[in-house]
mmCIF file of C-alpha atoms in Angstrom:
data_model
loop_
_atom_site.group_PDB
_atom_site.id
_atom_site.type_symbol
_atom_site.label_atom_id
_atom_site.label_comp_id
_atom_site.label_asym_id
_atom_site.label_seq_id
_atom_site.Cartn_x
_atom_site.Cartn_y
_atom_site.Cartn_z
ATOM 1 C CA UNK X 1 0.354 -14.311 13.592
ATOM 2 C CA UNK X 2 -0.419 -11.470 11.192
ATOM 3 C CA UNK X 3 -0.746 -11.927 7.462
ATOM 4 C CA UNK X 4 -1.013 -9.301 4.711
ATOM 5 C CA UNK X 5 -2.378 -10.270 1.310
ATOM 6 C CA UNK X 6 -2.167 -7.926 -1.667
ATOM 7 C CA UNK X 7 -4.240 -8.116 -4.834
ATOM 8 C CA UNK X 8 -5.045 -6.077 -7.917
ATOM 9 C CA UNK X 9 -1.766 -5.730 -9.779
ATOM 10 C CA UNK X 10 -1.348 -6.426 -13.471
ATOM 11 C CA UNK X 11 -0.639 -5.049 -16.924
ATOM 12 C CA UNK X 12 -2.336 -1.856 -18.047
ATOM 13 C CA UNK X 13 -1.913 0.546 -20.945
ATOM 14 C CA UNK X 14 -0.712 4.115 -20.353
ATOM 15 C CA UNK X 15 -3.592 6.254 -19.177
ATOM 16 C CA UNK X 16 -5.361 3.281 -17.631
ATOM 17 C CA UNK X 17 -6.303 2.533 -14.036
ATOM 18 C CA UNK X 18 -5.684 -0.159 -11.460
ATOM 19 C CA UNK X 19 -6.763 -0.626 -7.865
ATOM 20 C CA UNK X 20 -4.535 -2.380 -5.368
ATOM 21 C CA UNK X 21 -5.846 -3.901 -2.152
ATOM 22 C CA UNK X 22 -4.015 -5.063 0.945
ATOM 23 C CA UNK X 23 -5.924 -6.991 3.582
ATOM 24 C CA UNK X 24 -4.545 -7.829 7.015
ATOM 25 C CA UNK X 25 -5.707 -10.835 8.998
ATOM 26 C CA UNK X 26 -4.756 -12.740 12.121
ATOM 27 C CA UNK X 27 -4.010 -11.441 15.580
ATOM 28 C CA UNK X 28 -4.704 -7.702 15.278
ATOM 29 C CA UNK X 29 -5.460 -5.337 18.138
ATOM 30 C CA UNK X 30 -5.020 -2.095 16.218
ATOM 31 C CA UNK X 31 -3.574 -0.696 13.024
ATOM 32 C CA UNK X 32 -1.876 2.679 12.799
ATOM 33 C CA UNK X 33 -0.346 3.941 9.598
ATOM 34 C CA UNK X 34 -1.120 2.186 6.324
ATOM 35 C CA UNK X 35 1.325 2.957 3.510
ATOM 36 C CA UNK X 36 2.054 1.969 -0.059
ATOM 37 C CA UNK X 37 5.619 1.730 -1.363
ATOM 38 C CA UNK X 38 6.985 0.776 -4.758
ATOM 39 C CA UNK X 39 10.285 -0.448 -6.103
ATOM 40 C CA UNK X 40 11.248 -0.266 -9.736
ATOM 41 C CA UNK X 41 14.117 -2.358 -11.168
ATOM 42 C CA UNK X 42 17.458 -0.903 -10.152
ATOM 43 C CA UNK X 43 15.888 1.695 -7.878
ATOM 44 C CA UNK X 44 15.344 2.060 -4.161
ATOM 45 C CA UNK X 45 11.982 1.411 -2.589
ATOM 46 C CA UNK X 46 10.041 4.656 -2.283
ATOM 47 C CA UNK X 47 6.958 5.772 -0.383
ATOM 48 C CA UNK X 48 4.057 6.335 -2.766
ATOM 49 C CA UNK X 49 1.187 7.153 -0.413
ATOM 50 C CA UNK X 50 0.447 7.045 3.288
ATOM 51 C CA UNK X 51 -2.618 7.078 5.484
ATOM 52 C CA UNK X 52 -2.611 7.663 9.234
ATOM 53 C CA UNK X 53 -5.164 6.217 11.624
ATOM 54 C CA UNK X 54 -6.300 9.803 12.154
ATOM 55 C CA UNK X 55 -7.368 10.072 8.532
ATOM 56 C CA UNK X 56 -4.493 12.149 7.164
ATOM 57 C CA UNK X 57 -2.984 11.187 3.825
ATOM 58 C CA UNK X 58 0.200 12.094 1.996
ATOM 59 C CA UNK X 59 1.516 11.379 -1.478
ATOM 60 C CA UNK X 60 4.756 11.392 -3.404
ATOM 61 C CA UNK X 61 4.897 14.328 -5.753
ATOM 62 C CA UNK X 62 5.083 12.046 -8.771
ATOM 63 C CA UNK X 63 1.666 10.501 -8.054
ATOM 64 C CA UNK X 64 -0.216 13.379 -6.458
ATOM 65 C CA UNK X 65 -3.491 13.981 -8.244
ATOM 66 C CA UNK X 66 -3.418 10.550 -9.911
ATOM 67 C CA UNK X 67 -3.300 8.078 -7.004
ATOM 68 C CA UNK X 68 -5.669 7.889 -4.035
ATOM 69 C CA UNK X 69 -5.079 5.930 -0.849
ATOM 70 C CA UNK X 70 -8.033 4.870 1.261
ATOM 71 C CA UNK X 71 -8.624 2.517 4.146
ATOM 72 C CA UNK X 72 -11.449 0.431 5.536
ATOM 73 C CA UNK X 73 -10.639 0.010 9.213
ATOM 74 C CA UNK X 74 -13.474 -2.443 9.761
ATOM 75 C CA UNK X 75 -11.940 -4.750 7.160
ATOM 76 C CA UNK X 76 -8.293 -4.032 8.088
ATOM 77 C CA UNK X 77 -7.759 -3.158 4.443
ATOM 78 C CA UNK X 78 -5.968 -0.406 2.581
ATOM 79 C CA UNK X 79 -6.490 0.452 -1.081
ATOM 80 C CA UNK X 80 -4.527 2.331 -3.706
ATOM 81 C CA UNK X 81 -6.531 3.636 -6.645
ATOM 82 C CA UNK X 82 -4.157 4.444 -9.478
ATOM 83 C CA UNK X 83 -5.426 6.518 -12.398
ATOM 84 C CA UNK X 84 -3.731 8.026 -15.441
ATOM 85 C CA UNK X 85 -0.971 5.472 -15.150
ATOM 86 C CA UNK X 86 2.345 6.144 -16.834
ATOM 87 C CA UNK X 87 5.149 3.766 -17.888
ATOM 88 C CA UNK X 88 7.289 5.211 -15.100
ATOM 89 C CA UNK X 89 4.761 3.888 -12.572
ATOM 90 C CA UNK X 90 5.897 0.367 -13.465
ATOM 91 C CA UNK X 91 7.173 -1.266 -10.276
ATOM 92 C CA UNK X 92 6.442 -3.808 -7.593
ATOM 93 C CA UNK X 93 4.052 -2.213 -5.105
ATOM 94 C CA UNK X 94 4.148 -3.138 -1.429
ATOM 95 C CA UNK X 95 1.742 -2.287 1.362
ATOM 96 C CA UNK X 96 3.108 -1.672 4.841
ATOM 97 C CA UNK X 97 0.899 -1.581 7.908
ATOM 98 C CA UNK X 98 1.869 -0.638 11.459
ATOM 99 C CA UNK X 99 0.095 -3.287 13.519
ATOM 100 C CA UNK X 100 -0.223 -3.919 17.218
ATOM 101 C CA UNK X 101 -1.040 -7.598 17.705
ATOM 102 C CA UNK X 102 -2.326 -7.323 21.272
ATOM 103 C CA UNK X 103 -3.106 -4.570 23.742
ATOM 104 C CA UNK X 104 0.319 -5.004 25.315
ATOM 105 C CA UNK X 105 2.363 -5.481 22.126
ATOM 106 C CA UNK X 106 4.518 -2.833 20.508
ATOM 107 C CA UNK X 107 3.597 -1.600 17.057
ATOM 108 C CA UNK X 108 5.391 -3.540 14.331
ATOM 109 C CA UNK X 109 5.629 -2.856 10.589
ATOM 110 C CA UNK X 110 4.237 -5.664 8.462
ATOM 111 C CA UNK X 111 4.741 -5.919 4.702
ATOM 112 C CA UNK X 112 2.647 -7.358 1.926
ATOM 113 C CA UNK X 113 4.084 -9.812 -0.580
ATOM 114 C CA UNK X 114 4.297 -7.262 -3.385
ATOM 115 C CA UNK X 115 2.181 -6.739 -6.509
ATOM 116 C CA UNK X 116 3.641 -6.206 -9.953
ATOM 117 C CA UNK X 117 2.209 -3.226 -11.814
ATOM 118 C CA UNK X 118 3.305 -2.880 -15.424
ATOM 119 C CA UNK X 119 2.264 0.096 -17.532
ATOM 120 C CA UNK X 120 2.978 -0.543 -21.181
ATOM 121 C CA UNK X 121 1.361 -0.328 -24.586
#
C-alpha cells in the first residue's frame, strides 16, 4: 500500500511565500515523475509544475519564475516552493507521483490528499 501525505498549505498575504511538501511511504520500488497540480473553485485541475526522474522540470506559464519544484529521491518527497504569491494562486494543491510498487508492477499515478493555499490580505 502506498500513501502520500501533503503538508505546508495555509493562508498567506500577497507577495508572501509557502512551501508544500508531499511525502510517499509504503511499498515503493521506484518513483518516476513527481508533479504538482492545483484546482481553484469552479475551474479544472491544472498542472503547475513537474519533475521527471531524470531531473528535468517544467512549469505552467503563470507560475514560471515564482514557483520551484524539487525532489528528494532518498526521502520519496517532492516540494513546491511558492514565492511572490498572488490571489489568483489560491487553490487546492495536489501532488501526483508515478510510483511502481514492486519490480514487476506497472507504474501507477498516486495522488495526495490536497492542500489549501489561500492568498489574501
